[in-house]
Amino acid sequence: MKRFLCAAAISISAALNLFAFESPYFNGYTGFLSGIQNEYDSKSFDPAFTGETFFAGQIDFGGKLFLRGEFYAKANDIFKYDSLNGDTPNSYLRVEELSATYTVNSAHASHYISLYYGNFEPVGSDLFLQRQFGIKPIRSSFTESFRGLAGASYYPLYAQGIGYTFHPEGNFAAGINLYKNKAAEDENQDDVLNLDLRLASLAGISTIDFSAGLALPSEVNSEDNDALVYIKELQLHGGLNFLIGNRNTTSLLIQGGVNKYILRKDNSDSDSDSDKIEMKDIWAFVEPRAQGKYISIDTSGFIFPAEAAEDMIFLRNIIRRYPGTENVLGMNLNIHTDRLYAGATRLSVGAHTTFAVSRIDPDGDDKQENSLCISPYAGIEILGGTLNASVSVNLLDLKSDPEKSYSATIGFKTKF
């Protein structure tokens, strides 16, 4: 990592010298979220106050060089200090992205060369679409997250690498990335080398973002000391974002992907079960959106890994309710409107009704737990940003554990 950061610093310094004559333009995005819910392992009312925040900034040197940085901090309980130095820290700070992108313009195309560290335009995120085409996010409000610009991460990514994107005239872009992914690191493997291809297009009323990648985990082969690299298996991954229609009108959003599909030789001595796709490595989301004059209705079906769902405001407490959850699947109904005003201030209100099945303890015993949550929410445009608040009630817990059935959040996001 030190070598990578040194190389990045040298490259950035050289680029700054080249473009010192350009007037830099800075813009950014920040947000914070606070929440309250009962500690689920407590036998009495013992509320925990969670907190998380992110800051993302970009310096644009005349459209030729983009320097980006993003940071994320989280506290599992704001008022708890006894575990800060323990095995399970109460809070942490992570660098989500450090990147430098250099742009070369030719007669009929633009070329982007990026050097990056962190969670850079991950598979499943619509961040690549936003940056290449300047569109607003197309993801669902049900998967709302304060994780950062990329939102909830479906594919575990914490990389250091280099990327190239080709964007010809028109609404098409293609990219290729070569990186080492520390998020996929195994105890018996080095950082996993990945090669990813990405294709995106705005075609009529459709928005498409497709990713496909290959991971090459390497191991030391004691039987062949002359081998430089011993690759025992290939790991495939990919994802799709597909929107038909306009995000603000009647439309259909389809998202899905596989985080790991392992390919081995037929005579491999590995456990044959490991060649199958595991449920925890699959994610999918389908949401038809009906836009009325005053009321909008979104219906959706989903399956998410627990790591992704835990970053989502309207699913996180279901994951925390059942420790050991591997994935969660279910349905959601969102009835909402943004046609309300208090004077000149716009308001948005709505409610999610979510039925979810949590799959727990994958070690042979397929235990499942059901949840039925009602989550009213509201938002108001204020101070140059949006203030959001929500309350969630798990109806299936009201009788057995009423004090553990409630949770609430309040958050604020703004651009500057």
PDB file of C-alpha atoms in Angstrom, residues 14-247:
ATOM      1  CA  ALA A  14       3.301  15.638 -11.829  1.00  0.00           C
ATOM      2  CA  ALA A  15      -0.244  16.146 -13.077  1.00  0.00           C
ATOM      3  CA  LEU A  16      -0.669  19.227 -10.895  1.00  0.00           C
ATOM      4  CA  ASN A  17       2.476  20.723 -12.405  1.00  0.00           C
ATOM      5  CA  LEU A  18       1.138  20.067 -15.898  1.00  0.00           C
ATOM      6  CA  PHE A  19      -2.205  21.710 -15.192  1.00  0.00           C
ATOM      7  CA  ALA A  20      -1.093  24.474 -12.846  1.00  0.00           C
ATOM      8  CA  PHE A  21      -2.421  27.013 -15.340  1.00  0.00           C
ATOM      9  CA  GLU A  22      -5.964  25.660 -15.036  1.00  0.00           C
ATOM     10  CA  SER A  23      -8.285  27.178 -12.444  1.00  0.00           C
ATOM     11  CA  PRO A  24      -9.384  24.333 -10.153  1.00  0.00           C
ATOM     12  CA  TYR A  25     -13.043  23.895  -9.309  1.00  0.00           C
ATOM     13  CA  PHE A  26     -14.048  22.137  -6.099  1.00  0.00           C
ATOM     14  CA  ASN A  27     -17.375  20.510  -5.332  1.00  0.00           C
ATOM     15  CA  GLY A  28     -18.475  17.897  -2.859  1.00  0.00           C
ATOM     16  CA  TYR A  29     -21.177  15.932  -1.157  1.00  0.00           C
ATOM     17  CA  THR A  30     -21.638  15.133   2.513  1.00  0.00           C
ATOM     18  CA  GLY A  31     -24.180  13.547   4.804  1.00  0.00           C
ATOM     19  CA  PHE A  32     -24.774  12.199   8.266  1.00  0.00           C
ATOM     20  CA  LEU A  33     -27.276   9.763   9.740  1.00  0.00           C
ATOM     21  CA  SER A  34     -28.225   9.073  13.356  1.00  0.00           C
ATOM     22  CA  GLY A  35     -30.355   6.170  14.465  1.00  0.00           C
ATOM     23  CA  ILE A  36     -31.770   4.581  17.568  1.00  0.00           C
ATOM     24  CA  GLN A  37     -32.810   0.990  18.197  1.00  0.00           C
ATOM     25  CA  ASN A  38     -32.754  -1.401  21.095  1.00  0.00           C
ATOM     26  CA  GLU A  39     -29.807  -3.734  21.629  1.00  0.00           C
ATOM     27  CA  TYR A  40     -31.211  -7.028  20.395  1.00  0.00           C
ATOM     28  CA  ASP A  41     -29.084  -9.169  22.716  1.00  0.00           C
ATOM     29  CA  SER A  42     -30.421  -7.288  25.749  1.00  0.00           C
ATOM     30  CA  LYS A  43     -33.285  -8.680  27.830  1.00  0.00           C
ATOM     31  CA  SER A  44     -34.532  -5.198  28.701  1.00  0.00           C
ATOM     32  CA  PHE A  45     -34.872  -1.819  27.025  1.00  0.00           C
ATOM     33  CA  ASP A  46     -31.294  -0.790  26.220  1.00  0.00           C
ATOM     34  CA  PRO A  47     -31.244   1.628  23.275  1.00  0.00           C
ATOM     35  CA  ALA A  48     -28.180   2.099  21.100  1.00  0.00           C
ATOM     36  CA  PHE A  49     -27.573   5.398  19.309  1.00  0.00           C
ATOM     37  CA  THR A  50     -25.796   4.764  16.018  1.00  0.00           C
ATOM     38  CA  GLY A  51     -24.121   7.338  13.832  1.00  0.00           C
ATOM     39  CA  GLU A  52     -22.459   7.463  10.432  1.00  0.00           C
ATOM     40  CA  THR A  53     -21.188  10.169   8.146  1.00  0.00           C
ATOM     41  CA  PHE A  54     -19.414  10.536   4.822  1.00  0.00           C
ATOM     42  CA  PHE A  55     -17.591  13.294   2.992  1.00  0.00           C
ATOM     43  CA  ALA A  56     -16.782  13.237  -0.726  1.00  0.00           C
ATOM     44  CA  GLY A  57     -14.882  15.949  -2.569  1.00  0.00           C
ATOM     45  CA  GLN A  58     -13.695  16.481  -6.134  1.00  0.00           C
ATOM     46  CA  ILE A  59     -11.197  18.951  -7.581  1.00  0.00           C
ATOM     47  CA  ASP A  60     -11.658  19.520 -11.312  1.00  0.00           C
ATOM     48  CA  PHE A  61      -8.747  21.053 -13.204  1.00  0.00           C
ATOM     49  CA  GLY A  62     -10.448  22.321 -16.367  1.00  0.00           C
ATOM     50  CA  GLY A  63     -11.994  18.957 -17.219  1.00  0.00           C
ATOM     51  CA  LYS A  64      -8.515  17.500 -17.751  1.00  0.00           C
ATOM     52  CA  LEU A  65      -7.714  16.158 -14.310  1.00  0.00           C
ATOM     53  CA  PHE A  66     -10.065  15.021 -11.558  1.00  0.00           C
ATOM     54  CA  LEU A  67      -8.838  14.399  -8.028  1.00  0.00           C
ATOM     55  CA  ARG A  68     -11.385  12.663  -5.800  1.00  0.00           C
ATOM     56  CA  GLY A  69     -11.448  11.733  -2.146  1.00  0.00           C
ATOM     57  CA  GLU A  70     -14.165  10.153  -0.031  1.00  0.00           C
ATOM     58  CA  PHE A  71     -14.176   9.201   3.658  1.00  0.00           C
ATOM     59  CA  TYR A  72     -16.684   7.286   5.763  1.00  0.00           C
ATOM     60  CA  ALA A  73     -17.024   7.003   9.543  1.00  0.00           C
ATOM     61  CA  LYS A  74     -19.401   4.891  11.608  1.00  0.00           C
ATOM     62  CA  ALA A  75     -20.180   4.383  15.297  1.00  0.00           C
ATOM     63  CA  ASN A  76     -22.275   1.417  16.434  1.00  0.00           C
ATOM     64  CA  ASP A  77     -23.144   3.323  19.614  1.00  0.00           C
ATOM     65  CA  ILE A  78     -22.257   7.003  19.899  1.00  0.00           C
ATOM     66  CA  PHE A  79     -22.290   6.917  23.705  1.00  0.00           C
ATOM     67  CA  LYS A  80     -20.325   3.690  24.118  1.00  0.00           C
ATOM     68  CA  TYR A  81     -16.570   3.922  24.673  1.00  0.00           C
ATOM     69  CA  ASP A  82     -15.515   0.681  26.372  1.00  0.00           C
ATOM     70  CA  SER A  83     -14.937  -1.250  23.144  1.00  0.00           C
ATOM     71  CA  LEU A  84     -12.888   1.294  21.198  1.00  0.00           C
ATOM     72  CA  ASN A  85      -9.697  -0.739  21.684  1.00  0.00           C
ATOM     73  CA  GLY A  86     -11.303  -4.166  21.839  1.00  0.00           C
ATOM     74  CA  ASP A  87     -11.515  -7.009  19.357  1.00  0.00           C
ATOM     75  CA  THR A  88     -14.737  -5.573  17.931  1.00  0.00           C
ATOM     76  CA  PRO A  89     -14.252  -1.784  17.759  1.00  0.00           C
ATOM     77  CA  ASN A  90     -17.310   0.317  18.381  1.00  0.00           C
ATOM     78  CA  SER A  91     -16.409   2.782  15.634  1.00  0.00           C
ATOM     79  CA  TYR A  92     -14.157   3.057  12.619  1.00  0.00           C
ATOM     80  CA  LEU A  93     -13.042   5.415   9.862  1.00  0.00           C
ATOM     81  CA  ARG A  94     -12.401   4.232   6.317  1.00  0.00           C
ATOM     82  CA  VAL A  95     -11.024   5.857   3.185  1.00  0.00           C
ATOM     83  CA  GLU A  96     -13.722   5.029   0.645  1.00  0.00           C
ATOM     84  CA  GLU A  97     -11.939   6.444  -2.397  1.00  0.00           C
ATOM     85  CA  LEU A  98      -8.737   8.202  -3.399  1.00  0.00           C
ATOM     86  CA  SER A  99      -8.396   8.592  -7.145  1.00  0.00           C
ATOM     87  CA  ALA A 100      -6.830  10.652  -9.899  1.00  0.00           C
ATOM     88  CA  THR A 101      -8.386  10.618 -13.380  1.00  0.00           C
ATOM     89  CA  TYR A 102      -6.611  12.134 -16.363  1.00  0.00           C
ATOM     90  CA  THR A 103      -8.649  12.951 -19.483  1.00  0.00           C
ATOM     91  CA  VAL A 104      -7.423  12.895 -23.085  1.00  0.00           C
ATOM     92  CA  ASN A 105      -9.769  14.226 -25.775  1.00  0.00           C
ATOM     93  CA  SER A 106      -9.438  13.068 -29.370  1.00  0.00           C
ATOM     94  CA  ALA A 107     -11.461  14.029 -32.432  1.00  0.00           C
ATOM     95  CA  HIS A 108     -14.461  11.842 -31.689  1.00  0.00           C
ATOM     96  CA  ALA A 109     -13.940  10.433 -28.198  1.00  0.00           C
ATOM     97  CA  SER A 110     -12.745  11.037 -24.670  1.00  0.00           C
ATOM     98  CA  HIS A 111     -10.292   8.767 -22.869  1.00  0.00           C
ATOM     99  CA  TYR A 112     -10.102   8.537 -19.063  1.00  0.00           C
ATOM    100  CA  ILE A 113      -7.110   7.010 -17.279  1.00  0.00           C
ATOM    101  CA  SER A 114      -7.592   6.482 -13.540  1.00  0.00           C
ATOM    102  CA  LEU A 115      -5.315   5.523 -10.689  1.00  0.00           C
ATOM    103  CA  TYR A 116      -7.316   4.666  -7.576  1.00  0.00           C
ATOM    104  CA  TYR A 117      -7.496   3.204  -4.102  1.00  0.00           C
ATOM    105  CA  GLY A 118     -10.622   2.086  -2.235  1.00  0.00           C
ATOM    106  CA  ASN A 119     -14.203   1.467  -3.329  1.00  0.00           C
ATOM    107  CA  PHE A 120     -13.883   2.876  -6.860  1.00  0.00           C
ATOM    108  CA  GLU A 121     -17.068   2.721  -9.005  1.00  0.00           C
ATOM    109  CA  PRO A 122     -17.980  -0.747  -7.683  1.00  0.00           C
ATOM    110  CA  VAL A 123     -19.970  -3.400  -9.536  1.00  0.00           C
ATOM    111  CA  GLY A 124     -23.689  -2.849  -8.955  1.00  0.00           C
ATOM    112  CA  SER A 125     -23.349   0.867  -8.252  1.00  0.00           C
ATOM    113  CA  ASP A 126     -24.695   3.470 -10.675  1.00  0.00           C
ATOM    114  CA  LEU A 127     -21.742   5.765  -9.935  1.00  0.00           C
ATOM    115  CA  PHE A 128     -20.114   4.931 -13.293  1.00  0.00           C
ATOM    116  CA  LEU A 129     -23.301   6.080 -15.061  1.00  0.00           C
ATOM    117  CA  GLN A 130     -23.395   9.315 -13.084  1.00  0.00           C
ATOM    118  CA  ARG A 131     -19.802  10.218 -13.854  1.00  0.00           C
ATOM    119  CA  GLN A 132     -19.840   9.301 -17.541  1.00  0.00           C
ATOM    120  CA  PHE A 133     -23.236  10.694 -18.515  1.00  0.00           C
ATOM    121  CA  GLY A 134     -23.962  13.281 -15.818  1.00  0.00           C
ATOM    122  CA  ILE A 135     -27.286  11.691 -14.860  1.00  0.00           C
ATOM    123  CA  LYS A 136     -28.893  11.533 -11.435  1.00  0.00           C
ATOM    124  CA  PRO A 137     -28.835   8.252  -9.494  1.00  0.00           C
ATOM    125  CA  ILE A 138     -31.261   5.623 -10.813  1.00  0.00           C
ATOM    126  CA  ARG A 139     -31.225   3.384  -7.720  1.00  0.00           C
ATOM    127  CA  SER A 140     -34.304   2.836  -5.584  1.00  0.00           C
ATOM    128  CA  SER A 141     -35.208   4.859  -2.494  1.00  0.00           C
ATOM    129  CA  PHE A 142     -35.736   1.507  -0.749  1.00  0.00           C
ATOM    130  CA  THR A 143     -31.991   0.832  -0.926  1.00  0.00           C
ATOM    131  CA  GLU A 144     -31.153   4.314   0.421  1.00  0.00           C
ATOM    132  CA  SER A 145     -27.813   4.348   2.215  1.00  0.00           C
ATOM    133  CA  PHE A 146     -25.443   6.804   3.869  1.00  0.00           C
ATOM    134  CA  ARG A 147     -22.421   4.674   2.967  1.00  0.00           C
ATOM    135  CA  GLY A 148     -21.274   7.309   0.467  1.00  0.00           C
ATOM    136  CA  LEU A 149     -21.684   8.197  -3.188  1.00  0.00           C
ATOM    137  CA  ALA A 150     -21.700   4.562  -4.314  1.00  0.00           C
ATOM    138  CA  GLY A 151     -24.398   3.631  -1.804  1.00  0.00           C
ATOM    139  CA  ALA A 152     -24.759   0.130  -0.411  1.00  0.00           C
ATOM    140  CA  SER A 153     -22.038  -2.108  -1.855  1.00  0.00           C
ATOM    141  CA  TYR A 154     -23.287  -5.358  -3.370  1.00  0.00           C
ATOM    142  CA  TYR A 155     -19.857  -6.554  -4.478  1.00  0.00           C
ATOM    143  CA  PRO A 156     -17.162  -6.391  -1.752  1.00  0.00           C
ATOM    144  CA  LEU A 157     -14.486  -4.074  -3.160  1.00  0.00           C
ATOM    145  CA  TYR A 158     -11.504  -2.355  -1.604  1.00  0.00           C
ATOM    146  CA  ALA A 159      -8.988  -2.100  -4.370  1.00  0.00           C
ATOM    147  CA  GLN A 160      -5.814  -0.538  -5.601  1.00  0.00           C
ATOM    148  CA  GLY A 161      -5.519  -0.411  -9.343  1.00  0.00           C
ATOM    149  CA  ILE A 162      -5.694   1.365 -12.654  1.00  0.00           C
ATOM    150  CA  GLY A 163      -8.581   1.866 -15.076  1.00  0.00           C
ATOM    151  CA  TYR A 164      -9.212   3.062 -18.608  1.00  0.00           C
ATOM    152  CA  THR A 165     -12.562   4.295 -19.946  1.00  0.00           C
ATOM    153  CA  PHE A 166     -13.361   4.966 -23.593  1.00  0.00           C
ATOM    154  CA  HIS A 167     -16.272   7.348 -24.178  1.00  0.00           C
ATOM    155  CA  PRO A 168     -16.954   8.094 -27.869  1.00  0.00           C
ATOM    156  CA  GLU A 169     -19.399  10.702 -29.081  1.00  0.00           C
ATOM    157  CA  GLY A 170     -22.887   9.629 -28.132  1.00  0.00           C
ATOM    158  CA  ASN A 171     -24.333   7.824 -25.153  1.00  0.00           C
ATOM    159  CA  PHE A 172     -21.956   4.880 -24.822  1.00  0.00           C
ATOM    160  CA  ALA A 173     -18.937   4.191 -22.622  1.00  0.00           C
ATOM    161  CA  ALA A 174     -16.684   1.192 -22.056  1.00  0.00           C
ATOM    162  CA  GLY A 175     -14.111   0.675 -19.324  1.00  0.00           C
ATOM    163  CA  ILE A 176     -11.518  -1.841 -18.242  1.00  0.00           C
ATOM    164  CA  ASN A 177      -9.971  -2.108 -14.770  1.00  0.00           C
ATOM    165  CA  LEU A 178      -6.984  -4.020 -13.435  1.00  0.00           C
ATOM    166  CA  TYR A 179      -6.737  -4.101  -9.652  1.00  0.00           C
ATOM    167  CA  LYS A 180      -5.971  -6.047  -6.519  1.00  0.00           C
ATOM    168  CA  ASN A 181      -8.999  -6.470  -4.293  1.00  0.00           C
ATOM    169  CA  LYS A 182      -8.219  -6.571  -0.593  1.00  0.00           C
ATOM    170  CA  ALA A 183     -11.919  -7.053   0.221  1.00  0.00           C
ATOM    171  CA  ALA A 184     -11.764 -10.504  -1.387  1.00  0.00           C
ATOM    172  CA  GLU A 185      -8.566 -11.481   0.404  1.00  0.00           C
ATOM    173  CA  ASP A 186      -8.443 -14.980   1.903  1.00  0.00           C
ATOM    174  CA  GLU A 187      -6.206 -16.034   4.799  1.00  0.00           C
ATOM    175  CA  ASN A 188      -4.330 -18.428   2.507  1.00  0.00           C
ATOM    176  CA  GLN A 189      -4.107 -16.118  -0.486  1.00  0.00           C
ATOM    177  CA  ASP A 190      -2.374 -12.932  -1.507  1.00  0.00           C
ATOM    178  CA  ASP A 191      -4.418  -9.906  -2.585  1.00  0.00           C
ATOM    179  CA  VAL A 192      -6.609 -11.169  -5.405  1.00  0.00           C
ATOM    180  CA  LEU A 193      -5.841  -9.832  -8.889  1.00  0.00           C
ATOM    181  CA  ASN A 194      -8.952  -8.821 -10.868  1.00  0.00           C
ATOM    182  CA  LEU A 195      -9.664  -7.825 -14.451  1.00  0.00           C
ATOM    183  CA  ASP A 196     -13.059  -6.179 -15.057  1.00  0.00           C
ATOM    184  CA  LEU A 197     -14.918  -5.005 -18.162  1.00  0.00           C
ATOM    185  CA  ARG A 198     -17.702  -2.413 -17.960  1.00  0.00           C
ATOM    186  CA  LEU A 199     -20.192  -1.311 -20.630  1.00  0.00           C
ATOM    187  CA  ALA A 200     -22.767   1.448 -20.211  1.00  0.00           C
ATOM    188  CA  SER A 201     -25.242   3.139 -22.498  1.00  0.00           C
ATOM    189  CA  LEU A 202     -28.200   5.512 -22.588  1.00  0.00           C
ATOM    190  CA  ALA A 203     -30.263   3.987 -25.386  1.00  0.00           C
ATOM    191  CA  GLY A 204     -33.574   5.737 -25.943  1.00  0.00           C
ATOM    192  CA  ILE A 205     -35.687   5.196 -22.821  1.00  0.00           C
ATOM    193  CA  SER A 206     -33.229   2.610 -21.446  1.00  0.00           C
ATOM    194  CA  THR A 207     -30.253   3.050 -19.150  1.00  0.00           C
ATOM    195  CA  ILE A 208     -27.847   0.092 -19.088  1.00  0.00           C
ATOM    196  CA  ASP A 209     -24.754  -0.582 -16.997  1.00  0.00           C
ATOM    197  CA  PHE A 210     -23.155  -4.036 -17.305  1.00  0.00           C
ATOM    198  CA  SER A 211     -20.050  -5.316 -15.522  1.00  0.00           C
ATOM    199  CA  ALA A 212     -18.177  -8.595 -15.807  1.00  0.00           C
ATOM    200  CA  GLY A 213     -14.939  -9.550 -14.091  1.00  0.00           C
ATOM    201  CA  LEU A 214     -12.435 -12.289 -13.459  1.00  0.00           C
ATOM    202  CA  ALA A 215     -10.544 -12.802 -10.189  1.00  0.00           C
ATOM    203  CA  LEU A 216      -7.326 -14.831 -10.145  1.00  0.00           C
ATOM    204  CA  PRO A 217      -6.557 -15.996  -6.603  1.00  0.00           C
ATOM    205  CA  SER A 218      -2.978 -17.286  -6.417  1.00  0.00           C
ATOM    206  CA  GLU A 219      -1.410 -19.752  -4.006  1.00  0.00           C
ATOM    207  CA  VAL A 220       2.017 -21.191  -3.325  1.00  0.00           C
ATOM    208  CA  ASN A 221       2.329 -24.601  -4.980  1.00  0.00           C
ATOM    209  CA  SER A 222       4.643 -26.797  -2.934  1.00  0.00           C
ATOM    210  CA  GLU A 223       4.722 -29.409  -5.735  1.00  0.00           C
ATOM    211  CA  ASP A 224       6.132 -27.040  -8.338  1.00  0.00           C
ATOM    212  CA  ASN A 225       8.836 -24.759  -6.986  1.00  0.00           C
ATOM    213  CA  ASP A 226       9.572 -23.391 -10.478  1.00  0.00           C
ATOM    214  CA  ALA A 227       6.121 -21.855 -10.937  1.00  0.00           C
ATOM    215  CA  LEU A 228       5.919 -18.091 -10.580  1.00  0.00           C
ATOM    216  CA  VAL A 229       2.174 -18.147  -9.949  1.00  0.00           C
ATOM    217  CA  TYR A 230      -0.060 -21.094  -9.177  1.00  0.00           C
ATOM    218  CA  ILE A 231      -3.717 -20.470  -9.989  1.00  0.00           C
ATOM    219  CA  LYS A 232      -5.988 -23.181  -8.633  1.00  0.00           C
ATOM    220  CA  GLU A 233      -9.309 -21.662  -9.696  1.00  0.00           C
ATOM    221  CA  LEU A 234     -10.976 -18.808 -11.547  1.00  0.00           C
ATOM    222  CA  GLN A 235     -13.607 -16.642  -9.865  1.00  0.00           C
ATOM    223  CA  LEU A 236     -16.163 -14.879 -12.054  1.00  0.00           C
ATOM    224  CA  HIS A 237     -18.324 -11.952 -10.968  1.00  0.00           C
ATOM    225  CA  GLY A 238     -20.654  -9.500 -12.652  1.00  0.00           C
ATOM    226  CA  GLY A 239     -23.561  -7.143 -12.251  1.00  0.00           C
ATOM    227  CA  LEU A 240     -26.299  -5.296 -14.129  1.00  0.00           C
ATOM    228  CA  ASN A 241     -28.184  -2.021 -13.706  1.00  0.00           C
ATOM    229  CA  PHE A 242     -31.066  -1.685 -16.168  1.00  0.00           C
ATOM    230  CA  LEU A 243     -33.693   1.056 -16.122  1.00  0.00           C
ATOM    231  CA  ILE A 244     -36.527   1.248 -18.640  1.00  0.00           C
ATOM    232  CA  GLY A 245     -38.173   4.647 -18.607  1.00  0.00           C
ATOM    233  CA  ASN A 246     -37.403   7.840 -16.729  1.00  0.00           C
ATOM    234  CA  ARG A 247     -36.528   7.617 -13.040  1.00  0.00           C
TER     235      ARG A 247
END
